[in-house]
mmCIF file of C-alpha atoms in Angstrom:
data_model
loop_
_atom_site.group_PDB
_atom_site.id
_atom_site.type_symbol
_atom_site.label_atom_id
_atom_site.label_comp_id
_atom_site.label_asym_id
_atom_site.label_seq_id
_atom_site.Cartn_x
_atom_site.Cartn_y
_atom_site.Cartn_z
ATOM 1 C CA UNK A 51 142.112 150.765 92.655
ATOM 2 C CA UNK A 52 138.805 148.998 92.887
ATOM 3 C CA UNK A 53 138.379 146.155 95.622
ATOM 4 C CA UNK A 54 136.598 142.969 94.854
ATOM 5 C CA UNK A 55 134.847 140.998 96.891
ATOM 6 C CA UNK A 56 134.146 137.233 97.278
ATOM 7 C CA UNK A 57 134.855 133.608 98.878
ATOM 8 C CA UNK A 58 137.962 132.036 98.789
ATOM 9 C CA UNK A 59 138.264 128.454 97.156
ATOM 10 C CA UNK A 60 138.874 127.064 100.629
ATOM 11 C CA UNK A 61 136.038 128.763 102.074
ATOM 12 C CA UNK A 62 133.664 127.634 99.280
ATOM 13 C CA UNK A 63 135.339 124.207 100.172
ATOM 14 C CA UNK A 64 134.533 124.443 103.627
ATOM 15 C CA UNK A 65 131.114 125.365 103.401
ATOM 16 C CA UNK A 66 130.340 122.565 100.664
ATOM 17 C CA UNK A 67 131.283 119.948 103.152
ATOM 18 C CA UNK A 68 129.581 121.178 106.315
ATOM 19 C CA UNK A 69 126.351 121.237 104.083
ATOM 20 C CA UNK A 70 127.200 117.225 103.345
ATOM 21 C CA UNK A 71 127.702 116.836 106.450
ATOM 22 C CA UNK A 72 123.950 118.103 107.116
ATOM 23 C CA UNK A 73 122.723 116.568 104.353
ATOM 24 C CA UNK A 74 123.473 112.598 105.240
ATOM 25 C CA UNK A 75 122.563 113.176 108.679
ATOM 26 C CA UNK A 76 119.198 114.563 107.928
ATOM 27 C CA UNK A 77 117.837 112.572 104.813
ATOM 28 C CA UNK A 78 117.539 108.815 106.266
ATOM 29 C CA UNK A 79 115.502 110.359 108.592
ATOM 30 C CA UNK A 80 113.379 112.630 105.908
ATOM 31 C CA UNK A 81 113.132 109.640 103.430
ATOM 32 C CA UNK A 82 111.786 107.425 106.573
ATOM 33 C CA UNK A 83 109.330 110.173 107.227
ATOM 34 C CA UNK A 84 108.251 110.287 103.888
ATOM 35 C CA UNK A 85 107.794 106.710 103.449
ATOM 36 C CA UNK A 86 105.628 105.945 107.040
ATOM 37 C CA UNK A 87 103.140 108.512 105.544
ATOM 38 C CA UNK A 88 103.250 106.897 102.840
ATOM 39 C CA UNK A 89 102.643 103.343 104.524
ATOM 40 C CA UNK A 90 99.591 105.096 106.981
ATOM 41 C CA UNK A 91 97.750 106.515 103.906
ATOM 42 C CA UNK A 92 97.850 103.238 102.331
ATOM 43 C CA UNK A 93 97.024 101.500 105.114
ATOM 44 C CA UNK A 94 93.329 104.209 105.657
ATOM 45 C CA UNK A 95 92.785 103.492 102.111
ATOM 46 C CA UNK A 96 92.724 99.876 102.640
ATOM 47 C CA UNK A 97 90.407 99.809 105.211
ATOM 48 C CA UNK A 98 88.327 102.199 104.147
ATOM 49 C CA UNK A 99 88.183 100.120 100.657
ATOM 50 C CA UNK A 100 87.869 97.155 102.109
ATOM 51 C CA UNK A 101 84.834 98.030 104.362
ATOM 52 C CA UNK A 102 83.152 99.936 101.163
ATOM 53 C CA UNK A 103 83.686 96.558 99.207
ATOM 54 C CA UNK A 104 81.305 94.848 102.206
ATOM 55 C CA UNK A 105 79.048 97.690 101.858
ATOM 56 C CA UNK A 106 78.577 97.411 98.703
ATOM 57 C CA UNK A 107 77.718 93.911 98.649
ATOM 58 C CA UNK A 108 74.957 93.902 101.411
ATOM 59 C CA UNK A 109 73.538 96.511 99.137
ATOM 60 C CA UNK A 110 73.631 94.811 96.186
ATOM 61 C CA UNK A 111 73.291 90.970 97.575
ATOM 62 C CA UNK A 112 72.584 91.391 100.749
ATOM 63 C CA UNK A 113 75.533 89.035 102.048
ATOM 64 C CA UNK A 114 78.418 90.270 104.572
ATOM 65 C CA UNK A 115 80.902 88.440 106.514
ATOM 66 C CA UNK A 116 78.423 86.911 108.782
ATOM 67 C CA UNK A 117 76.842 84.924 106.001
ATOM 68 C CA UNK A 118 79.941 82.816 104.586
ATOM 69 C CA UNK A 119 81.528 80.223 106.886
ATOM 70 C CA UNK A 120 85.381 80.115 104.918
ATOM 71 C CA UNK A 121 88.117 81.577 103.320
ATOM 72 C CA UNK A 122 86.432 80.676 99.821
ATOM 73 C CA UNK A 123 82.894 83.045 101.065
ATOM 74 C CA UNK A 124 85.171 86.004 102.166
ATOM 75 C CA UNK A 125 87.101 86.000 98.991
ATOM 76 C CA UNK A 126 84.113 85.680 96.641
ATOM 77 C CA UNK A 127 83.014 89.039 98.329
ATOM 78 C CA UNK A 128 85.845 91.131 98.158
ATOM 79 C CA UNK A 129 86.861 89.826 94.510
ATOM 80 C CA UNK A 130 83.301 90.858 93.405
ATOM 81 C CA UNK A 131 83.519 94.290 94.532
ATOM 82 C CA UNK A 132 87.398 94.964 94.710
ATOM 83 C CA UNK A 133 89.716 95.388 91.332
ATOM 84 C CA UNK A 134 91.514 91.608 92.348
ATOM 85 C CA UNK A 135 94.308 90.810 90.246
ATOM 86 C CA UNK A 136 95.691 87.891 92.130
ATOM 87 C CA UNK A 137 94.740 85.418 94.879
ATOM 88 C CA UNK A 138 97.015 82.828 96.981
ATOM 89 C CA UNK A 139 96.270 79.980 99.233
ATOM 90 C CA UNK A 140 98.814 80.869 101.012
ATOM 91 C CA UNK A 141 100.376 84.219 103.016
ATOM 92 C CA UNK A 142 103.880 82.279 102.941
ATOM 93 C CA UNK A 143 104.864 83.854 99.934
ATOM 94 C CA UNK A 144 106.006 86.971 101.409
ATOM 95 C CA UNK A 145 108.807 86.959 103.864
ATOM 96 C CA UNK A 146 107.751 88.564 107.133
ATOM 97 C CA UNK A 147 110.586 89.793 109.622
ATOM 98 C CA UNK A 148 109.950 88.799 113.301
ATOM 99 C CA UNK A 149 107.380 85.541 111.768
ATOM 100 C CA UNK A 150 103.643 85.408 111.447
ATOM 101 C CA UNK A 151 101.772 88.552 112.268
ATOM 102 C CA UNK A 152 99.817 88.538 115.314
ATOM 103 C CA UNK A 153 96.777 86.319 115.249
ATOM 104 C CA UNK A 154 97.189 85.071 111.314
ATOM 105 C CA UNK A 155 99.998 82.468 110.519
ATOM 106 C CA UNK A 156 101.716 81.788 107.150
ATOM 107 C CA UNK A 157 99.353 78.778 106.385
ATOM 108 C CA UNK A 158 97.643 76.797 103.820
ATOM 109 C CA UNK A 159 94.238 77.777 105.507
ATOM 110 C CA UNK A 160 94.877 81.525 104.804
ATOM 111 C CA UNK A 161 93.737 83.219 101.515
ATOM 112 C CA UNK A 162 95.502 86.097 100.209
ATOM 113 C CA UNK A 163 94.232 88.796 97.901
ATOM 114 C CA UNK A 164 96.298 91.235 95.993
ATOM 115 C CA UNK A 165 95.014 94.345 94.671
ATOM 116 C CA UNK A 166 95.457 96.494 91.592
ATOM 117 C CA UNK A 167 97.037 99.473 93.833
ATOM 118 C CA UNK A 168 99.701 96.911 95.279
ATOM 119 C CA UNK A 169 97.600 96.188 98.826
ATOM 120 C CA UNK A 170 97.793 92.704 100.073
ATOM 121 C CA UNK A 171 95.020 91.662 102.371
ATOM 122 C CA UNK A 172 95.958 87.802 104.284
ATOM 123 C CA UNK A 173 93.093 86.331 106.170
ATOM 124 C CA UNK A 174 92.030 82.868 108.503
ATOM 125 C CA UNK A 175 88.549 81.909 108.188
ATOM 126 C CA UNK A 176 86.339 80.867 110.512
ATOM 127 C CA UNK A 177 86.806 77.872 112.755
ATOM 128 C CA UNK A 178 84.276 75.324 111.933
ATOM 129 C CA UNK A 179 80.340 75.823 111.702
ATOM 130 C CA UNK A 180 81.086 79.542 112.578
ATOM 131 C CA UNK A 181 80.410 82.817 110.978
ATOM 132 C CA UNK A 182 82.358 86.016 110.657
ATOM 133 C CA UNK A 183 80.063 88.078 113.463
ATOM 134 C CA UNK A 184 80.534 89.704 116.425
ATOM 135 C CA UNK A 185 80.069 87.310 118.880
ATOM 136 C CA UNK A 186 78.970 90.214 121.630
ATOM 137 C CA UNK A 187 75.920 91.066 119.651
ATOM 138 C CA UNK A 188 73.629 89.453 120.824
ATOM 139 C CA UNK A 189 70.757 91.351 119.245
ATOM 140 C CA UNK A 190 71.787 89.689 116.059
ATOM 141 C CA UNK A 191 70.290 86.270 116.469
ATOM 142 C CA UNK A 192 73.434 84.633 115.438
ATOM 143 C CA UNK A 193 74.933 82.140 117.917
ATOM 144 C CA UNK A 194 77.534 80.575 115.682
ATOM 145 C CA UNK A 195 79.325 84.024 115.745
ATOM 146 C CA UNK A 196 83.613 84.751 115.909
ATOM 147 C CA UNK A 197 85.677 87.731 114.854
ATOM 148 C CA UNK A 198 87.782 86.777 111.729
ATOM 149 C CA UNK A 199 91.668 87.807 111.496
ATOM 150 C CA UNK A 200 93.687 88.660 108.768
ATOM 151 C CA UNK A 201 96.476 91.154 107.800
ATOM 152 C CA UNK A 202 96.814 94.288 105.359
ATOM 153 C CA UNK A 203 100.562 94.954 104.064
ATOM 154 C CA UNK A 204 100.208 98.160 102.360
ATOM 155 C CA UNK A 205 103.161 97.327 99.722
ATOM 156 C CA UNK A 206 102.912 93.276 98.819
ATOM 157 C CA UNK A 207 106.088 91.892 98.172
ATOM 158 C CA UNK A 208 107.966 94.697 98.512
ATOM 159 C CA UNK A 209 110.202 95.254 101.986
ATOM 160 C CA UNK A 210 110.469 95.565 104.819
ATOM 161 C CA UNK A 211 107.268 93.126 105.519
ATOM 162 C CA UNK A 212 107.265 93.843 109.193
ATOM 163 C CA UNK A 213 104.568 94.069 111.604
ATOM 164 C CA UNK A 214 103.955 97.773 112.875
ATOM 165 C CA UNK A 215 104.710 98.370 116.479
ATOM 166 C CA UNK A 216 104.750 100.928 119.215
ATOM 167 C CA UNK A 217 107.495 103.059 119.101
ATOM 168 C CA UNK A 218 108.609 102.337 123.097
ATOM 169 C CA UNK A 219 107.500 98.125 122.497
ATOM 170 C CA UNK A 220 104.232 99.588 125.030
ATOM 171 C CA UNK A 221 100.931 97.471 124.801
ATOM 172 C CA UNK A 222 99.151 100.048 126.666
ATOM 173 C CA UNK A 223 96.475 102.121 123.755
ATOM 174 C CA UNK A 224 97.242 105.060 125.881
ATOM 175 C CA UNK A 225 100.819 105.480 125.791
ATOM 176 C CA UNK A 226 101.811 103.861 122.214
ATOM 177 C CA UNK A 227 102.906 106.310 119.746
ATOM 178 C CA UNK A 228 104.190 105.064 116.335
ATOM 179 C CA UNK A 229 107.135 106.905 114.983
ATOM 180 C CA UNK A 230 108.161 105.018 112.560
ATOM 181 C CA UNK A 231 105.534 103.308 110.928
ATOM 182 C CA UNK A 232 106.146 99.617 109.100
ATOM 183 C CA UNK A 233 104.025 98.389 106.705
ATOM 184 C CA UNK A 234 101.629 95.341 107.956
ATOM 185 C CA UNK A 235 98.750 95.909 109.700
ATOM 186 C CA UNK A 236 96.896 93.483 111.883
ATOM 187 C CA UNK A 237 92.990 93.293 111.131
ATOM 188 C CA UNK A 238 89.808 92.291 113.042
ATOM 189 C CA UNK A 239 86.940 91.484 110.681
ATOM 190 C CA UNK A 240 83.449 90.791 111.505
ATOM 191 C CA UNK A 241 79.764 91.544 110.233
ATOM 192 C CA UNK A 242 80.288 94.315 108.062
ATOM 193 C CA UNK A 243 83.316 96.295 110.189
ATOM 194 C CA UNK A 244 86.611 95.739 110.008
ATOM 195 C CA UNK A 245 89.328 97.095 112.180
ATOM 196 C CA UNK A 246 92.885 97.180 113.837
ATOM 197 C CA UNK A 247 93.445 94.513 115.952
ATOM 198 C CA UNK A 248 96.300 95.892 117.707
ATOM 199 C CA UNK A 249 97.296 99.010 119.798
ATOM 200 C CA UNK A 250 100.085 99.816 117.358
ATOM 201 C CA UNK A 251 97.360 99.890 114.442
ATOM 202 C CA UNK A 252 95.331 101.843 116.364
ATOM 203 C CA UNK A 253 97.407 104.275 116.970
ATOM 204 C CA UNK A 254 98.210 104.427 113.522
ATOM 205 C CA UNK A 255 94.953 105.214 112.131
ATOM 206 C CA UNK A 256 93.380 107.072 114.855
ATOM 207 C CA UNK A 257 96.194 109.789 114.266
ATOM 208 C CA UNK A 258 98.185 109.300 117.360
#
């Protein structure tokens, strides 16, 4: 007589629930993965569109950040170059968890630009009979000179609208590691540069 071979239903049963078991303790942590690449990619792209946008317009008008004086100069810039399909006043439509991000509040003297790919960039202006230049630079001949902050949230309106931080709360740049990355980005912006303006941004984009 010929023996068969196989699983029994309570073994199949078994086996189907340790794999469950697996599965929900492994895919929040693959789905947050998968979305803080997400959130650094967009996050490069911005800056490296945003910078190309300046670029561009020194090339073709010969104007950068350290020739307009306010909110209304810095947006005329980027709207000329960048696909803009919306600007605010304001950055207090959007909801941010913890408050304002570092070194930009949810005012009325904030302009915020929304792009075709779903990037928000929030910015402050000058202070008064300044320029967006780096004060440091001496060589430039400007002496009404001030880095300009703003913001980049990589996904608009959409959650969680927190401020990326260092995975252990450190300030130091060399021991911050980002494990988890959110999806605002704090932003120094001056001349024709812009950068992160904060050791948790850094660490983003510089790959740590």
């Amino acid at each position: 007589m010929k023996k068969s071979f196989g699983f029994t239903l309570a073994e199949v049963l078994i086996t189907l629930g340790i794999i469950g078991v697996v599965a929900a303790m492994t895919m929040p942590t693959l789905m947050n993965s998968t979305q803080g690449a997400q959130y650094k990619a967009a996050y490069k792209k911005a800056l490296s569109a945003i910078a190309q946008g300046v670029t561009l317009n020194v090339a073709l008008d010969g104007s950068s950040f350290a020739d307009v004086s306010n909110v209304a100069g810095i947006k005329d810039i980027l709207a000329t170059r960048m696909n803009v399909v919306k600007g605010a006043d304001e950055a207090g439509t959007i909801d941010y968890e913890g408050g304002d991000p570092d070194g930009v509040t949810q005012s009325d003297t904030n302009y915020t630009l929304y792009f075709s790919d779903g990037i928000v960039f929030s910015f402050a202006g000058p202070t008064a009979n300044h320029v967006c230049s780096d004060p440091d630079n001496t060589d430039s001949g400007i002496t009404n000179a001030e880095k300009c902050l703003g913001f980049i949230d990589v996904n608009g309106l959409k959650g969680p609208n927190k401020m990326v931080t260092c995975t252990d709360g450190s300030t130091n740049a060399e021991d911050c590691e980002v494990k988890n990355p959110t999806d605002i980005y704090p932003v120094v912006f001056y001349d024709q540069t812009i950068l992160p303006n904060s050791q948790a941004a850094k660490a983003v984009l510089y790959g740590k």
